[in-house]
């Protein structure tokens, strides 16, 4: 499976509990991938994005130093899997060695080393969401390029017009119509 380049838009407190969420943007399709973070790791990422450096080296500083001193640099930082709301990160070294890690650590290392982040195509298709340009600005202060906004089916739940058409055909083949689902009921 291939990977999709994404941009880390930032870390945002979301909901009444203000849980921290790293928000990644798949710019080509203008879909967002929310990755919930534990409080401490979220705060560390917020600090690193703001270019804060601790007075003493922390674990991320040590890891980056080891990587920079090693003959094997990093060839890829990837969100590699997703299951039941849990993401897994993977660092791929230049020599092909793969190291599993938490997404929060992957984001901090990407921020410190100014490296791009990629997401497995299956993961981004499973877990990303579409937001209107207005909602992107309101919730995340992210300006989407409305000239490149996907126009094929912007209200699509999947973001893929062909997949939506295939699903609609499957439902018709099974004998299910929209009225059967209760969407056309008066008073609802």
Coordinates of C-alpha atoms in Angstrom, one line a residue:
X1 CA 0.0 0.0 0.0
X2 CA 1.2 3.5 -0.7
X3 CA 1.6 6.4 1.7
X4 CA 0.0 9.9 1.6
X5 CA 2.0 13.0 2.6
X6 CA 0.2 15.1 5.2
X7 CA 0.8 18.3 7.0
X8 CA 0.7 18.7 10.8
X9 CA -1.7 21.7 11.2
X10 CA -1.2 21.8 15.0
X11 CA -2.5 20.6 18.3
X12 CA -5.9 21.7 19.4
X13 CA -7.9 21.3 22.6
X14 CA -11.2 19.8 21.5
X15 CA -14.6 19.2 23.2
X16 CA -15.8 20.2 26.6
X17 CA -12.9 18.3 28.2
X18 CA -10.3 20.1 26.0
X19 CA -8.6 16.9 25.1
X20 CA -5.6 17.5 22.9
X21 CA -5.8 16.4 19.3
X22 CA -3.1 16.6 16.6
X23 CA -4.7 17.5 13.3
X24 CA -3.1 16.3 10.1
X25 CA -4.2 17.6 6.7
X26 CA -4.1 15.6 3.5
X27 CA -4.0 18.7 1.3
X28 CA -4.7 17.0 -2.1
X29 CA -8.1 15.7 -0.9
X30 CA -8.5 18.4 1.8
X31 CA -9.3 15.7 4.4
X32 CA -8.3 16.0 8.1
X33 CA -6.9 13.2 10.2
X34 CA -7.5 13.8 14.0
X35 CA -5.0 11.9 16.3
X36 CA -5.9 12.2 20.0
X37 CA -2.9 12.6 22.3
X38 CA -2.4 11.9 26.0
X39 CA -2.1 15.2 27.9
X40 CA 1.7 15.1 28.6
X41 CA 2.6 14.0 25.1
X42 CA 0.3 16.6 23.6
X43 CA 1.9 19.3 25.8
X44 CA 5.4 18.2 24.7
X45 CA 4.3 18.4 21.0
X46 CA 2.8 21.8 21.5
X47 CA 6.1 23.0 23.1
X48 CA 8.2 21.5 20.3
X49 CA 6.1 23.0 17.6
X50 CA 6.6 26.4 19.3
X51 CA 10.4 25.6 19.2
X52 CA 10.6 25.2 23.0
X53 CA 13.7 23.4 24.2
X54 CA 14.1 21.9 27.7
X55 CA 17.0 23.0 29.9
X56 CA 18.2 19.4 30.0
X57 CA 17.9 16.9 27.1
X58 CA 14.8 14.9 27.2
X59 CA 14.1 11.5 25.5
X60 CA 13.3 13.2 22.2
X61 CA 16.5 15.2 22.3
X62 CA 18.5 12.0 22.9
X63 CA 16.7 10.1 20.1
X64 CA 17.3 12.9 17.6
X65 CA 21.0 13.2 18.7
X66 CA 21.4 9.4 18.2
X67 CA 19.8 9.6 14.8
X68 CA 22.0 12.6 13.7
X69 CA 25.2 10.9 15.0
X70 CA 24.3 7.6 13.3
X71 CA 25.3 6.7 9.8
X72 CA 21.6 5.7 9.3
X73 CA 19.4 8.7 9.0
X74 CA 15.6 8.6 8.8
X75 CA 14.1 7.9 5.4
X76 CA 10.4 8.1 6.4
X77 CA 8.1 8.9 9.3
X78 CA 4.7 7.3 8.9
X79 CA 1.4 6.7 10.6
X80 CA 1.4 3.0 9.6
X81 CA -1.8 1.5 11.2
X82 CA -5.1 2.3 12.8
X83 CA -7.3 -0.1 14.8
X84 CA -10.2 0.8 17.1
X85 CA -9.1 4.5 17.4
X86 CA -5.5 3.7 18.1
X87 CA -2.8 4.8 15.7
X88 CA 0.7 3.3 15.4
X89 CA 3.7 5.2 14.0
X90 CA 6.7 3.8 12.2
X91 CA 10.2 5.3 11.8
X92 CA 12.0 3.9 8.8
X93 CA 15.8 4.3 8.9
X94 CA 17.9 4.8 5.7
X95 CA 19.2 1.2 6.1
X96 CA 15.6 -0.2 6.0
X97 CA 15.3 -0.8 9.8
X98 CA 11.7 0.0 10.9
X99 CA 11.0 1.1 14.5
X100 CA 7.4 1.2 15.9
X101 CA 6.5 4.3 17.9
X102 CA 3.7 6.3 19.2
X103 CA 2.3 9.0 16.9
X104 CA 3.1 11.7 19.5
X105 CA 6.8 10.7 19.4
X106 CA 6.7 10.6 15.6
X107 CA 5.2 14.1 15.5
X108 CA 7.9 15.5 17.9
X109 CA 10.7 14.0 15.9
X110 CA 9.3 15.3 12.7
X111 CA 9.0 18.8 14.2
X112 CA 12.5 18.7 15.7
X113 CA 14.2 17.4 12.5
X114 CA 11.9 19.2 10.1
X115 CA 10.9 16.0 8.3
X116 CA 7.7 15.2 6.4
X117 CA 5.0 12.9 7.8
X118 CA 3.2 10.3 5.7
X119 CA 0.1 8.2 6.5
X120 CA -0.6 4.8 5.1
X121 CA -3.3 5.2 2.4
X122 CA -5.6 2.7 4.1
X123 CA -5.3 4.5 7.4
X124 CA -6.1 7.9 5.9
X125 CA -9.1 6.5 4.0
X126 CA -10.4 4.8 7.2
X127 CA -9.9 7.6 9.7
X128 CA -9.8 11.0 7.9
X129 CA -12.8 13.3 7.8
X130 CA -13.9 16.0 5.4
X131 CA -14.5 19.5 6.6
X132 CA -15.9 22.5 4.8
X133 CA -13.5 25.4 4.2
X134 CA -15.5 27.4 6.7
X135 CA -15.3 24.7 9.4
X136 CA -11.5 24.3 8.8
X137 CA -11.1 28.0 9.6
X138 CA -13.5 28.0 12.5
X139 CA -12.2 25.0 14.3
X140 CA -8.5 24.9 13.3
X141 CA -7.7 28.3 11.8
X142 CA -6.6 26.4 8.6
X143 CA -7.2 28.1 5.3
X144 CA -8.1 25.6 2.6
X145 CA -7.3 26.4 -1.0
X146 CA -10.9 26.7 -2.4
X147 CA -9.5 26.6 -6.0
X148 CA -8.3 23.0 -5.5
X149 CA -11.3 22.0 -3.4
X150 CA -12.5 18.5 -4.5
X151 CA -15.6 19.2 -6.6
X152 CA -16.5 15.7 -7.6
X153 CA -18.7 15.2 -4.6
X154 CA -17.9 17.6 -1.8
X155 CA -20.7 16.3 0.5
X156 CA -19.4 12.7 0.1
X157 CA -19.0 10.8 3.3
X158 CA -16.0 8.9 2.0
X159 CA -14.5 11.7 -0.1
X160 CA -14.3 9.3 -3.0
X161 CA -17.1 9.8 -5.6
X162 CA -16.4 6.4 -7.3
X163 CA -16.5 4.5 -4.0
X164 CA -19.8 6.3 -3.2
X165 CA -21.2 5.3 -6.6
X166 CA -20.1 1.7 -6.1
X167 CA -21.7 1.6 -2.7
X168 CA -25.0 3.0 -4.0
X169 CA -25.0 0.4 -6.8
X170 CA -24.3 -2.4 -4.3
X171 CA -27.2 -1.2 -2.2
X172 CA -29.5 -1.1 -5.3
X173 CA -28.3 -4.6 -6.2
X174 CA -29.3 -5.8 -2.7
X175 CA -32.7 -4.2 -3.2
X176 CA -32.2 -1.4 -0.7
X177 CA -33.6 2.1 -1.5
X178 CA -33.1 5.3 0.4
X179 CA -36.7 5.2 1.5
X180 CA -36.0 1.8 3.2
X181 CA -33.5 3.6 5.5
X182 CA -36.1 6.0 6.9
X183 CA -34.5 9.1 5.4
X184 CA -37.7 10.1 3.5
X185 CA -40.1 9.8 6.5
X186 CA -42.2 12.9 7.1
X187 CA -41.6 14.8 10.3
X188 CA -38.0 13.7 10.7

